[in-house]
Amino acid sequence: MPELPEVETVRRGLEPAMVGARLASIDQRRPDLRFPFPERFAERLTGRRVEALRRRAKYLIADLDGAELLVMHLGMSGSFRIEKAGGPGRAAPLLGGAPKNAAHDHVAFGLSTGSRIVYNDPRRFGFMQLIARPDFAAHPLFKNIGMEPLGGELDGAALARLFAGRTAPLKSALLDQRLIAGLGNIYVCEALHRAGLSPRRPAASLARKDGSPSPRAIQLARVIREVLEEAVAAGGSSLRDHRQTDGTLGYFQHSFRVYGREHEPCGQCGGPVARITQSGRATFYCGSCQR
DNA sequence: AAGCGAACCTGGCTGC
DNA sequence: TGCAGCCAGGTTCGCT
C-alpha cells in the first residue's frame, strides 16, 4: 500500500499526536519484523521526546531528543492506529492500512499524553531501526536513495540525466529508489499513462544524445509531480479499506486510470487496458495511447 | 555494472 | 463449504 502519498498521509496523521510527546512506554511484542528490532529497542526509546516527524522516500523518521532517530518503514502491509487517551469504544483512526487482527499489533508506543500509537503489520515486511543522527545521510538505508519527486529537483533535465544510458524499461527505472525515491507500482503506472509513454520503452529514450531532456522527459516529470500531489491531497489511496487520520477513506483509489483496470476501457481512447509483467511486477497500461 | 527473478510473510479472492 | 492456487502497495539478495 504505502507509496509516497500514503506514507506522507500517515506522517500527517501521526504528527499532531506524536510531536512534542514523550515515549512513556514501549510494548514490543516480537523480536523482529522484516529485520530484528534494534538491540534494547524499548530501553533506548523510553523517555525520549519526539521533536519532529519527517518522511524521506517511503520512510518515516522520528527525530528524538537524544542522539538517535527512529526510522520506520511500512513495507507492504504496515499501518498505524492512534488510540486516544480515555477513549475505548471510540472509532480508532487508522493510518496506512486496514488492521483487523490484533495478533499483528507488533509495537505500541505509549505516549506521555496518554494516547497510544499501535503498529500493525500482517506481512511483516515493515521494520524499525534506530540510527545515530550524524550518520543519517551516510547510513546504508539512505545513502543510495534518490531524489524526492516533490522536492523541487525533479524536472525533465533531471530525468534525462538519471535515465541516460539505461537499457531497463522505463517502468523499472521509475521504480528504482536509487534514482527517484517514493514511487511505487501504482503511481508509476498512473504517471506513465498520463504522460502517454509506454512502460516498455527503454529509459534512455527520454534523453537526447547530448543528454538534454526531450519534450517527453519534461512531460513525464510534470505528471509524476502532478499525480503524487493529487494523491497526497486526496489522502492517499487504497486497494481495500485504507483509512486516513479522520477515519474516512483515502480517495485517490477512485482516480486510478489504469492500475487494477485490466480489460477496462482506457479513459483516453476507449481501448482495453492491458496487463503485463515487468521485473516480476504487474504493469497496467494502454497499448494504443502509451507509446 | 546493470538488470532480472526469487525470496521474505500473511491474507484475501477465485475457481474447482 | 473446503481447499489449492494465485495475487498484493516493497525491498534485498544473488545470479547472470
PDB file of C-alpha atoms (C1' of nucleotides) in Angstrom:
ATOM      1  CA  MET A   1       0.000   0.000   0.000  1.00  0.00           C
ATOM      2  CA  PRO A   2       2.358   2.555   1.068  1.00  0.00           C
ATOM      3  CA  GLU A   3       3.958   4.585  -1.671  1.00  0.00           C
ATOM      4  CA  LEU A   4       4.986   8.171  -1.157  1.00  0.00           C
ATOM      5  CA  PRO A   5       1.451   9.630  -0.899  1.00  0.00           C
ATOM      6  CA  GLU A   6       0.343   7.011   1.614  1.00  0.00           C
ATOM      7  CA  VAL A   7       3.446   7.420   3.775  1.00  0.00           C
ATOM      8  CA  GLU A   8       3.001  11.188   3.673  1.00  0.00           C
ATOM      9  CA  THR A   9      -0.646  10.750   4.700  1.00  0.00           C
ATOM     10  CA  VAL A  10       0.443   8.582   7.619  1.00  0.00           C
ATOM     11  CA  ARG A  11       3.061  11.166   8.605  1.00  0.00           C
ATOM     12  CA  ARG A  12       0.497  13.954   8.650  1.00  0.00           C
ATOM     13  CA  GLY A  13      -1.862  11.842  10.689  1.00  0.00           C
ATOM     14  CA  LEU A  14       0.719  10.891  13.303  1.00  0.00           C
ATOM     15  CA  GLU A  15       2.404  14.273  13.558  1.00  0.00           C
ATOM     16  CA  PRO A  16      -0.121  16.043  15.818  1.00  0.00           C
ATOM     17  CA  ALA A  17      -0.306  13.062  18.170  1.00  0.00           C
ATOM     18  CA  MET A  18       3.408  12.334  18.407  1.00  0.00           C
ATOM     19  CA  VAL A  19       5.398  15.526  18.041  1.00  0.00           C
ATOM     20  CA  GLY A  20       6.034  17.129  21.389  1.00  0.00           C
ATOM     21  CA  ALA A  21       5.051  13.988  23.276  1.00  0.00           C
ATOM     22  CA  ARG A  22       7.396  11.670  25.121  1.00  0.00           C
ATOM     23  CA  LEU A  23       7.521   7.941  24.557  1.00  0.00           C
ATOM     24  CA  ALA A  24       6.472   6.866  28.023  1.00  0.00           C
ATOM     25  CA  SER A  25       6.344   3.139  27.391  1.00  0.00           C
ATOM     26  CA  ILE A  26       7.167   0.767  24.556  1.00  0.00           C
ATOM     27  CA  ASP A  27       5.334  -2.516  24.128  1.00  0.00           C
ATOM     28  CA  GLN A  28       7.370  -4.621  21.719  1.00  0.00           C
ATOM     29  CA  ARG A  29       5.601  -7.903  21.148  1.00  0.00           C
ATOM     30  CA  ARG A  30       8.030  -9.817  18.978  1.00  0.00           C
ATOM     31  CA  PRO A  31      11.771  -9.821  18.333  1.00  0.00           C
ATOM     32  CA  ASP A  32      11.602  -8.957  14.662  1.00  0.00           C
ATOM     33  CA  LEU A  33       9.613  -7.728  11.714  1.00  0.00           C
ATOM     34  CA  ARG A  34      11.418  -7.911   8.380  1.00  0.00           C
ATOM     35  CA  PHE A  35      14.637  -7.438  10.385  1.00  0.00           C
ATOM     36  CA  PRO A  36      15.303  -7.870  14.095  1.00  0.00           C
ATOM     37  CA  PHE A  37      14.425  -4.853  16.182  1.00  0.00           C
ATOM     38  CA  PRO A  38      17.494  -2.895  17.331  1.00  0.00           C
ATOM     39  CA  GLU A  39      19.237  -4.022  20.499  1.00  0.00           C
ATOM     40  CA  ARG A  40      17.499  -2.688  23.615  1.00  0.00           C
ATOM     41  CA  PHE A  41      14.875  -1.069  21.391  1.00  0.00           C
ATOM     42  CA  ALA A  42      12.351  -0.261  24.132  1.00  0.00           C
ATOM     43  CA  GLU A  43      15.022   0.916  26.538  1.00  0.00           C
ATOM     44  CA  ARG A  44      16.563   3.308  24.016  1.00  0.00           C
ATOM     45  CA  LEU A  45      13.174   4.819  23.180  1.00  0.00           C
ATOM     46  CA  THR A  46      11.634   5.085  26.613  1.00  0.00           C
ATOM     47  CA  GLY A  47      11.578   8.651  27.911  1.00  0.00           C
ATOM     48  CA  ARG A  48      12.625  10.205  24.596  1.00  0.00           C
ATOM     49  CA  ARG A  49      10.678  13.184  23.303  1.00  0.00           C
ATOM     50  CA  VAL A  50       9.606  13.256  19.643  1.00  0.00           C
ATOM     51  CA  GLU A  51      10.780  16.558  18.210  1.00  0.00           C
ATOM     52  CA  ALA A  52       9.708  16.095  14.604  1.00  0.00           C
ATOM     53  CA  LEU A  53       8.250  13.501  12.273  1.00  0.00           C
ATOM     54  CA  ARG A  54       9.692  13.552   8.779  1.00  0.00           C
ATOM     55  CA  ARG A  55       9.459  11.492   5.598  1.00  0.00           C
ATOM     56  CA  ARG A  56      12.253  10.513   3.235  1.00  0.00           C
ATOM     57  CA  ALA A  57      11.247   8.321   0.298  1.00  0.00           C
ATOM     58  CA  LYS A  58       8.882   5.767   1.877  1.00  0.00           C
ATOM     59  CA  TYR A  59      10.495   6.040   5.309  1.00  0.00           C
ATOM     60  CA  LEU A  60       9.061   7.781   8.351  1.00  0.00           C
ATOM     61  CA  ILE A  61      11.712   9.348  10.554  1.00  0.00           C
ATOM     62  CA  ALA A  62      11.049  10.465  14.112  1.00  0.00           C
ATOM     63  CA  ASP A  63      13.626  12.938  15.433  1.00  0.00           C
ATOM     64  CA  LEU A  64      14.185  12.153  19.101  1.00  0.00           C
ATOM     65  CA  ASP A  65      15.621  14.419  21.760  1.00  0.00           C
ATOM     66  CA  GLY A  66      18.582  12.111  22.250  1.00  0.00           C
ATOM     67  CA  ALA A  67      21.233  11.369  19.663  1.00  0.00           C
ATOM     68  CA  GLU A  68      19.129   8.902  17.708  1.00  0.00           C
ATOM     69  CA  LEU A  69      16.473   8.828  15.009  1.00  0.00           C
ATOM     70  CA  LEU A  70      13.675   6.274  14.899  1.00  0.00           C
ATOM     71  CA  VAL A  71      13.310   5.104  11.297  1.00  0.00           C
ATOM     72  CA  MET A  72      10.156   3.236  10.313  1.00  0.00           C
ATOM     73  CA  HIS A  73       9.140   1.532   7.069  1.00  0.00           C
ATOM     74  CA  LEU A  74       5.623   0.182   6.490  1.00  0.00           C
ATOM     75  CA  GLY A  75       6.608  -2.485   3.979  1.00  0.00           C
ATOM     76  CA  MET A  76       3.558  -3.733   2.086  1.00  0.00           C
ATOM     77  CA  SER A  77       1.002  -4.013   4.850  1.00  0.00           C
ATOM     78  CA  GLY A  78       2.113  -1.843   7.765  1.00  0.00           C
ATOM     79  CA  SER A  79      -0.250   0.646   9.384  1.00  0.00           C
ATOM     80  CA  PHE A  80      -0.541   2.785  12.480  1.00  0.00           C
ATOM     81  CA  ARG A  81      -3.536   3.199  14.702  1.00  0.00           C
ATOM     82  CA  ILE A  82      -3.959   6.020  17.199  1.00  0.00           C
ATOM     83  CA  GLU A  83      -5.776   5.162  20.401  1.00  0.00           C
ATOM     84  CA  LYS A  84      -6.711   8.414  22.072  1.00  0.00           C
ATOM     85  CA  ALA A  85      -6.431   8.791  25.830  1.00  0.00           C
ATOM     86  CA  GLY A  86      -9.527   7.644  27.671  1.00  0.00           C
ATOM     87  CA  GLY A  87     -11.362   6.597  24.575  1.00  0.00           C
ATOM     88  CA  PRO A  88     -12.002   2.872  24.469  1.00  0.00           C
ATOM     89  CA  GLY A  89     -15.034   2.193  22.367  1.00  0.00           C
ATOM     90  CA  ARG A  90     -14.466   5.174  20.138  1.00  0.00           C
ATOM     91  CA  ALA A  91     -13.705   4.515  16.498  1.00  0.00           C
ATOM     92  CA  ALA A  92      -9.919   4.464  16.272  1.00  0.00           C
ATOM     93  CA  PRO A  93      -8.251   6.391  13.487  1.00  0.00           C
ATOM     94  CA  LEU A  94      -6.370   4.152  11.139  1.00  0.00           C
ATOM     95  CA  LEU A  95      -3.308   5.147   9.231  1.00  0.00           C
ATOM     96  CA  GLY A  96      -1.838   3.400   6.276  1.00  0.00           C
ATOM     97  CA  GLY A  97      -3.792   0.213   6.006  1.00  0.00           C
ATOM     98  CA  ALA A  98      -6.558  -1.859   7.428  1.00  0.00           C
ATOM     99  CA  PRO A  99      -5.560  -3.605  10.625  1.00  0.00           C
ATOM    100  CA  LYS A 100      -8.122  -6.132  11.666  1.00  0.00           C
ATOM    101  CA  ASN A 101      -6.252  -8.666  13.689  1.00  0.00           C
ATOM    102  CA  ALA A 102      -4.671  -7.637  16.973  1.00  0.00           C
ATOM    103  CA  ALA A 103      -2.349 -10.611  16.584  1.00  0.00           C
ATOM    104  CA  HIS A 104      -0.467  -8.401  14.127  1.00  0.00           C
ATOM    105  CA  ASP A 105      -0.107  -5.481  16.527  1.00  0.00           C
ATOM    106  CA  HIS A 106       3.666  -5.712  16.850  1.00  0.00           C
ATOM    107  CA  VAL A 107       4.647  -2.499  18.643  1.00  0.00           C
ATOM    108  CA  ALA A 108       2.718   0.016  20.732  1.00  0.00           C
ATOM    109  CA  PHE A 109       4.133   3.366  21.771  1.00  0.00           C
ATOM    110  CA  GLY A 110       2.535   4.699  24.943  1.00  0.00           C
ATOM    111  CA  LEU A 111       2.778   8.492  24.868  1.00  0.00           C
ATOM    112  CA  SER A 112       3.072  10.962  27.731  1.00  0.00           C
ATOM    113  CA  THR A 113      -0.255  12.410  26.580  1.00  0.00           C
ATOM    114  CA  GLY A 114      -1.992   9.130  27.354  1.00  0.00           C
ATOM    115  CA  SER A 115      -2.544   8.218  23.702  1.00  0.00           C
ATOM    116  CA  ARG A 116      -1.140   5.042  22.214  1.00  0.00           C
ATOM    117  CA  ILE A 117       0.289   4.590  18.736  1.00  0.00           C
ATOM    118  CA  VAL A 118      -0.026   0.963  17.606  1.00  0.00           C
ATOM    119  CA  TYR A 119       1.859  -0.529  14.669  1.00  0.00           C
ATOM    120  CA  ASN A 120       0.099  -3.398  12.894  1.00  0.00           C
ATOM    121  CA  ASP A 121       1.675  -5.324  10.017  1.00  0.00           C
ATOM    122  CA  PRO A 122       0.329  -8.730   8.930  1.00  0.00           C
ATOM    123  CA  ARG A 123       3.040  -9.494   6.394  1.00  0.00           C
ATOM    124  CA  ARG A 124       5.850  -8.062   8.499  1.00  0.00           C
ATOM    125  CA  PHE A 125       7.700  -6.560   5.549  1.00  0.00           C
ATOM    126  CA  GLY A 126       7.994  -3.351   7.543  1.00  0.00           C
ATOM    127  CA  PHE A 127      10.780  -2.613  10.013  1.00  0.00           C
ATOM    128  CA  MET A 128      12.079  -0.135  12.571  1.00  0.00           C
ATOM    129  CA  GLN A 129      15.637   0.989  13.122  1.00  0.00           C
ATOM    130  CA  LEU A 130      17.417   3.378  15.455  1.00  0.00           C
ATOM    131  CA  ILE A 131      20.253   5.284  13.841  1.00  0.00           C
ATOM    132  CA  ALA A 132      22.601   7.930  15.145  1.00  0.00           C
ATOM    133  CA  ARG A 133      21.594  11.361  13.936  1.00  0.00           C
ATOM    134  CA  PRO A 134      25.009  12.302  12.469  1.00  0.00           C
ATOM    135  CA  ASP A 135      25.053   9.065  10.464  1.00  0.00           C
ATOM    136  CA  PHE A 136      21.735   9.745   8.806  1.00  0.00           C
ATOM    137  CA  ALA A 137      22.810  10.652   5.283  1.00  0.00           C
ATOM    138  CA  ALA A 138      25.598   8.076   5.185  1.00  0.00           C
ATOM    139  CA  HIS A 139      23.503   5.277   6.667  1.00  0.00           C
ATOM    140  CA  PRO A 140      23.052   2.245   4.382  1.00  0.00           C
ATOM    141  CA  LEU A 141      19.293   2.800   4.376  1.00  0.00           C
ATOM    142  CA  PHE A 142      19.632   6.301   2.982  1.00  0.00           C
ATOM    143  CA  LYS A 143      22.934   6.720   1.215  1.00  0.00           C
ATOM    144  CA  ASN A 144      21.673   5.339  -2.086  1.00  0.00           C
ATOM    145  CA  ILE A 145      18.208   6.897  -2.027  1.00  0.00           C
ATOM    146  CA  GLY A 146      17.457   9.115  -4.988  1.00  0.00           C
ATOM    147  CA  MET A 147      15.778  12.482  -5.314  1.00  0.00           C
ATOM    148  CA  GLU A 148      12.470  13.395  -3.749  1.00  0.00           C
ATOM    149  CA  PRO A 149       9.968  13.817  -6.591  1.00  0.00           C
ATOM    150  CA  LEU A 150       8.178  16.629  -4.757  1.00  0.00           C
ATOM    151  CA  GLY A 151      11.373  18.263  -3.531  1.00  0.00           C
ATOM    152  CA  GLY A 152      11.675  20.700  -6.409  1.00  0.00           C
ATOM    153  CA  GLU A 153      14.583  18.964  -8.159  1.00  0.00           C
ATOM    154  CA  LEU A 154      12.567  16.700 -10.427  1.00  0.00           C
ATOM    155  CA  ASP A 155      12.282  18.125 -13.923  1.00  0.00           C
ATOM    156  CA  GLY A 156      12.894  16.949 -17.463  1.00  0.00           C
ATOM    157  CA  ALA A 157      16.622  17.609 -17.237  1.00  0.00           C
ATOM    158  CA  ALA A 158      16.904  15.555 -14.042  1.00  0.00           C
ATOM    159  CA  LEU A 159      15.031  12.640 -15.632  1.00  0.00           C
ATOM    160  CA  ALA A 160      17.179  12.771 -18.729  1.00  0.00           C
ATOM    161  CA  ARG A 161      20.331  12.736 -16.638  1.00  0.00           C
ATOM    162  CA  LEU A 162      19.130   9.889 -14.388  1.00  0.00           C
ATOM    163  CA  PHE A 163      17.980   7.732 -17.289  1.00  0.00           C
ATOM    164  CA  ALA A 164      20.858   8.346 -19.703  1.00  0.00           C
ATOM    165  CA  GLY A 165      22.406   5.076 -20.818  1.00  0.00           C
ATOM    166  CA  ARG A 166      19.833   2.891 -19.083  1.00  0.00           C
ATOM    167  CA  THR A 167      18.532  -0.010 -21.105  1.00  0.00           C
ATOM    168  CA  ALA A 168      15.993  -1.049 -18.452  1.00  0.00           C
ATOM    169  CA  PRO A 169      12.337  -0.399 -19.266  1.00  0.00           C
ATOM    170  CA  LEU A 170      11.015   2.988 -18.203  1.00  0.00           C
ATOM    171  CA  LYS A 171       8.720   1.255 -15.703  1.00  0.00           C
ATOM    172  CA  SER A 172      11.649  -0.410 -13.936  1.00  0.00           C
ATOM    173  CA  ALA A 173      13.738   2.758 -13.904  1.00  0.00           C
ATOM    174  CA  LEU A 174      10.915   4.727 -12.293  1.00  0.00           C
ATOM    175  CA  LEU A 175      10.570   2.070  -9.582  1.00  0.00           C
ATOM    176  CA  ASP A 176      14.306   2.235  -8.837  1.00  0.00           C
ATOM    177  CA  GLN A 177      14.521   4.034  -5.477  1.00  0.00           C
ATOM    178  CA  ARG A 178      18.172   4.923  -6.138  1.00  0.00           C
ATOM    179  CA  LEU A 179      17.028   7.237  -8.933  1.00  0.00           C
ATOM    180  CA  ILE A 180      13.718   8.687  -7.741  1.00  0.00           C
ATOM    181  CA  ALA A 181      12.517   7.972  -4.218  1.00  0.00           C
ATOM    182  CA  GLY A 182       8.951   7.209  -3.281  1.00  0.00           C
ATOM    183  CA  LEU A 183       7.315   5.996  -6.476  1.00  0.00           C
ATOM    184  CA  GLY A 184       5.770   2.535  -6.335  1.00  0.00           C
ATOM    185  CA  ASN A 185       3.839   0.283  -8.664  1.00  0.00           C
ATOM    186  CA  ILE A 186       0.580   2.234  -8.629  1.00  0.00           C
ATOM    187  CA  TYR A 187       1.905   5.728  -9.213  1.00  0.00           C
ATOM    188  CA  VAL A 188       4.409   4.630 -11.842  1.00  0.00           C
ATOM    189  CA  CYS A 189       1.590   3.055 -13.864  1.00  0.00           C
ATOM    190  CA  GLU A 190      -0.586   6.124 -13.399  1.00  0.00           C
ATOM    191  CA  ALA A 191       2.152   8.606 -14.310  1.00  0.00           C
ATOM    192  CA  LEU A 192       3.122   6.708 -17.449  1.00  0.00           C
ATOM    193  CA  HIS A 193      -0.472   6.673 -18.618  1.00  0.00           C
ATOM    194  CA  ARG A 194      -0.850  10.405 -18.039  1.00  0.00           C
ATOM    195  CA  ALA A 195       2.365  11.007 -19.956  1.00  0.00           C
ATOM    196  CA  GLY A 196       1.308   8.743 -22.841  1.00  0.00           C
ATOM    197  CA  LEU A 197       4.539   6.771 -22.520  1.00  0.00           C
ATOM    198  CA  SER A 198       4.920   3.011 -22.830  1.00  0.00           C
ATOM    199  CA  PRO A 199       6.251   1.259 -19.727  1.00  0.00           C
ATOM    200  CA  ARG A 200       8.321  -0.924 -22.080  1.00  0.00           C
ATOM    201  CA  ARG A 201      10.231   1.917 -23.664  1.00  0.00           C
ATOM    202  CA  PRO A 202      13.936   1.945 -22.696  1.00  0.00           C
ATOM    203  CA  ALA A 203      14.543   4.526 -20.004  1.00  0.00           C
ATOM    204  CA  ALA A 204      17.336   6.080 -22.038  1.00  0.00           C
ATOM    205  CA  SER A 205      14.855   7.005 -24.757  1.00  0.00           C
ATOM    206  CA  LEU A 206      13.840  10.011 -22.649  1.00  0.00           C
ATOM    207  CA  ALA A 207      17.265  11.588 -23.050  1.00  0.00           C
ATOM    208  CA  ARG A 208      18.686  13.012 -26.247  1.00  0.00           C
ATOM    209  CA  LYS A 209      22.160  12.062 -27.384  1.00  0.00           C
ATOM    210  CA  ASP A 210      23.613  15.200 -25.839  1.00  0.00           C
ATOM    211  CA  GLY A 211      21.862  14.390 -22.552  1.00  0.00           C
ATOM    212  CA  SER A 212      19.342  17.199 -22.857  1.00  0.00           C
ATOM    213  CA  PRO A 213      15.723  16.480 -21.922  1.00  0.00           C
ATOM    214  CA  SER A 214      13.249  15.508 -24.607  1.00  0.00           C
ATOM    215  CA  PRO A 215       9.754  17.009 -24.508  1.00  0.00           C
ATOM    216  CA  ARG A 216       8.656  13.572 -23.292  1.00  0.00           C
ATOM    217  CA  ALA A 217      11.022  13.803 -20.319  1.00  0.00           C
ATOM    218  CA  ILE A 218       9.684  17.231 -19.420  1.00  0.00           C
ATOM    219  CA  GLN A 219       6.125  15.971 -19.647  1.00  0.00           C
ATOM    220  CA  LEU A 220       6.849  12.848 -17.591  1.00  0.00           C
ATOM    221  CA  ALA A 221       8.473  14.860 -14.810  1.00  0.00           C
ATOM    222  CA  ARG A 222       5.450  17.129 -14.771  1.00  0.00           C
ATOM    223  CA  VAL A 223       2.878  14.335 -14.499  1.00  0.00           C
ATOM    224  CA  ILE A 224       4.865  12.492 -11.807  1.00  0.00           C
ATOM    225  CA  ARG A 225       4.671  15.586  -9.630  1.00  0.00           C
ATOM    226  CA  GLU A 226       1.026  16.068 -10.575  1.00  0.00           C
ATOM    227  CA  VAL A 227      -0.161  12.548  -9.757  1.00  0.00           C
ATOM    228  CA  LEU A 228       1.707  12.477  -6.448  1.00  0.00           C
ATOM    229  CA  GLU A 229       0.399  15.880  -5.416  1.00  0.00           C
ATOM    230  CA  GLU A 230      -3.163  14.887  -6.270  1.00  0.00           C
ATOM    231  CA  ALA A 231      -2.817  11.652  -4.320  1.00  0.00           C
ATOM    232  CA  VAL A 232      -1.381  13.392  -1.260  1.00  0.00           C
ATOM    233  CA  ALA A 233      -4.210  15.930  -1.403  1.00  0.00           C
ATOM    234  CA  ALA A 234      -6.725  13.059  -1.558  1.00  0.00           C
ATOM    235  CA  GLY A 235      -5.186  11.394   1.491  1.00  0.00           C
ATOM    236  CA  GLY A 236      -3.515   8.568  -0.376  1.00  0.00           C
ATOM    237  CA  SER A 237      -5.227   5.615  -1.942  1.00  0.00           C
ATOM    238  CA  SER A 238      -6.100   2.116  -1.013  1.00  0.00           C
ATOM    239  CA  LEU A 239      -6.897  -1.177  -2.614  1.00  0.00           C
ATOM    240  CA  ARG A 240      -9.086  -2.246   0.248  1.00  0.00           C
ATOM    241  CA  ASP A 241     -10.249  -0.169   3.167  1.00  0.00           C
ATOM    242  CA  HIS A 242      -7.344   2.082   3.825  1.00  0.00           C
ATOM    243  CA  ARG A 243      -8.272   4.960   6.064  1.00  0.00           C
ATOM    244  CA  GLN A 244      -6.626   8.204   6.934  1.00  0.00           C
ATOM    245  CA  THR A 245      -6.498  10.389  10.002  1.00  0.00           C
ATOM    246  CA  ASP A 246     -10.163  11.130  10.465  1.00  0.00           C
ATOM    247  CA  GLY A 247     -11.283   7.617   9.621  1.00  0.00           C
ATOM    248  CA  THR A 248     -12.540   8.447   6.150  1.00  0.00           C
ATOM    249  CA  LEU A 249     -11.279   6.508   3.170  1.00  0.00           C
ATOM    250  CA  GLY A 250      -8.275   7.619   1.169  1.00  0.00           C
ATOM    251  CA  TYR A 251      -9.895   8.797  -2.010  1.00  0.00           C
ATOM    252  CA  PHE A 252      -7.244   8.586  -4.652  1.00  0.00           C
ATOM    253  CA  GLN A 253      -8.040   4.967  -5.428  1.00  0.00           C
ATOM    254  CA  HIS A 254     -11.101   6.220  -7.263  1.00  0.00           C
ATOM    255  CA  SER A 255      -8.829   8.198  -9.565  1.00  0.00           C
ATOM    256  CA  PHE A 256      -6.825   5.281 -10.950  1.00  0.00           C
ATOM    257  CA  ARG A 257      -6.864   5.413 -14.730  1.00  0.00           C
ATOM    258  CA  VAL A 258      -5.090   2.124 -15.417  1.00  0.00           C
ATOM    259  CA  TYR A 259      -3.916   0.477 -12.188  1.00  0.00           C
ATOM    260  CA  GLY A 260      -6.006  -2.617 -11.485  1.00  0.00           C
ATOM    261  CA  ARG A 261      -8.154  -1.971 -14.557  1.00  0.00           C
ATOM    262  CA  GLU A 262      -7.146  -4.787 -16.895  1.00  0.00           C
ATOM    263  CA  HIS A 263      -9.675  -5.186 -19.745  1.00  0.00           C
ATOM    264  CA  GLU A 264     -11.483  -1.957 -18.812  1.00  0.00           C
ATOM    265  CA  PRO A 265     -11.634   0.831 -21.397  1.00  0.00           C
ATOM    266  CA  CYS A 266      -8.891   3.420 -21.382  1.00  0.00           C
ATOM    267  CA  GLY A 267     -10.398   6.794 -20.483  1.00  0.00           C
ATOM    268  CA  GLN A 268      -8.351   8.406 -23.206  1.00  0.00           C
ATOM    269  CA  CYS A 269      -9.007   6.234 -26.255  1.00  0.00           C
ATOM    270  CA  GLY A 270     -11.500   3.586 -25.149  1.00  0.00           C
ATOM    271  CA  GLY A 271      -9.116   0.765 -25.937  1.00  0.00           C
ATOM    272  CA  PRO A 272      -8.627  -2.001 -23.377  1.00  0.00           C
ATOM    273  CA  VAL A 273      -6.179  -1.558 -20.537  1.00  0.00           C
ATOM    274  CA  ALA A 274      -3.512  -4.237 -20.787  1.00  0.00           C
ATOM    275  CA  ARG A 275      -1.672  -6.029 -18.047  1.00  0.00           C
ATOM    276  CA  ILE A 276       1.860  -7.313 -18.465  1.00  0.00           C
ATOM    277  CA  THR A 277       4.585  -8.424 -16.086  1.00  0.00           C
ATOM    278  CA  GLN A 278       7.834  -6.481 -15.830  1.00  0.00           C
ATOM    279  CA  SER A 279      10.553  -7.488 -13.379  1.00  0.00           C
ATOM    280  CA  GLY A 280       8.027  -9.696 -11.672  1.00  0.00           C
ATOM    281  CA  ARG A 281       5.512  -6.899 -11.061  1.00  0.00           C
ATOM    282  CA  ALA A 282       2.199  -6.232 -12.759  1.00  0.00           C
ATOM    283  CA  THR A 283       2.148  -3.289 -15.156  1.00  0.00           C
ATOM    284  CA  PHE A 284      -1.149  -1.794 -16.326  1.00  0.00           C
ATOM    285  CA  TYR A 285      -1.165   0.397 -19.417  1.00  0.00           C
ATOM    286  CA  CYS A 286      -2.942   1.325 -22.617  1.00  0.00           C
ATOM    287  CA  GLY A 287      -1.145  -0.128 -25.603  1.00  0.00           C
ATOM    288  CA  SER A 288      -2.613   2.378 -28.024  1.00  0.00           C
ATOM    289  CA  CYS A 289      -2.148   5.693 -26.285  1.00  0.00           C
ATOM    290  CA  GLN A 290       1.074   4.888 -24.451  1.00  0.00           C
ATOM    291  CA  ARG A 291       3.947   4.777 -26.908  1.00  0.00           C
TER     292      ARG A 291
ATOM    293  C1'  DA B   1      27.513  -2.883 -13.589  1.00  0.00           C
ATOM    294  C1'  DA B   2      23.032  -3.185 -14.626  1.00  0.00           C
ATOM    295  C1'  DG B   3      19.066  -5.869 -14.805  1.00  0.00           C
ATOM    296  C1'  DC B   4      16.235  -9.580 -13.537  1.00  0.00           C
ATOM    297  C1'  DG B   5      13.979 -13.286 -10.770  1.00  0.00           C
ATOM    298  C1'  DA B   6      13.377 -15.135  -6.289  1.00  0.00           C
ATOM    299  C1'  DA B   7      12.648 -14.610  -1.550  1.00  0.00           C
ATOM    300  C1'  DC B   8      10.672 -12.641   2.622  1.00  0.00           C
ATOM    301  C1'  DC B   9       5.120 -13.485   5.034  1.00  0.00           C
ATOM    302  C1'  DT B  10       0.187 -13.395   5.569  1.00  0.00           C
ATOM    303  C1'  DG B  11      -4.472 -12.780   3.995  1.00  0.00           C
ATOM    304  C1'  DG B  12      -7.948 -12.283   0.559  1.00  0.00           C
ATOM    305  C1'  DC B  13     -10.012 -13.651  -3.532  1.00  0.00           C
ATOM    306  C1'  DT B  14     -11.109 -17.005  -7.405  1.00  0.00           C
ATOM    307  C1'  DG B  15     -12.198 -21.177  -9.211  1.00  0.00           C
ATOM    308  C1'  DC B  16     -12.814 -26.074  -8.951  1.00  0.00           C
TER     309       DC B  16
ATOM    310  C1'  DT C   1     -18.086 -25.495   2.394  1.00  0.00           C
ATOM    311  C1'  DG C   2     -13.172 -26.641   1.542  1.00  0.00           C
ATOM    312  C1'  DC C   3      -9.098 -26.149  -0.380  1.00  0.00           C
ATOM    313  C1'  DA C   4      -5.443 -25.255  -3.746  1.00  0.00           C
ATOM    314  C1'  DG C   5      -3.552 -21.666  -6.295  1.00  0.00           C
ATOM    315  C1'  DC C   6      -2.674 -17.025  -7.350  1.00  0.00           C
ATOM    316  C1'  DC C   7      -2.046 -12.294  -6.197  1.00  0.00           C
ATOM    317  C1'  DA C   8      -0.789  -7.978  -3.428  1.00  0.00           C
ATOM    318  C1'  DG C   9       1.234  -1.319  -2.222  1.00  0.00           C
ATOM    319  C1'  DG C  10       8.317  -3.009  -1.136  1.00  0.00           C
ATOM    320  C1'  DT C  11      12.980  -4.175  -0.631  1.00  0.00           C
ATOM    321  C1'  DT C  12      17.114  -7.064  -0.742  1.00  0.00           C
ATOM    322  C1'  DC C  13      19.911 -10.699  -2.290  1.00  0.00           C
ATOM    323  C1'  DG C  14      22.247 -13.386  -5.589  1.00  0.00           C
ATOM    324  C1'  DC C  15      22.912 -14.786 -10.174  1.00  0.00           C
ATOM    325  C1'  DT C  16      23.859 -13.587 -14.971  1.00  0.00           C
TER     326       DT C  16
END
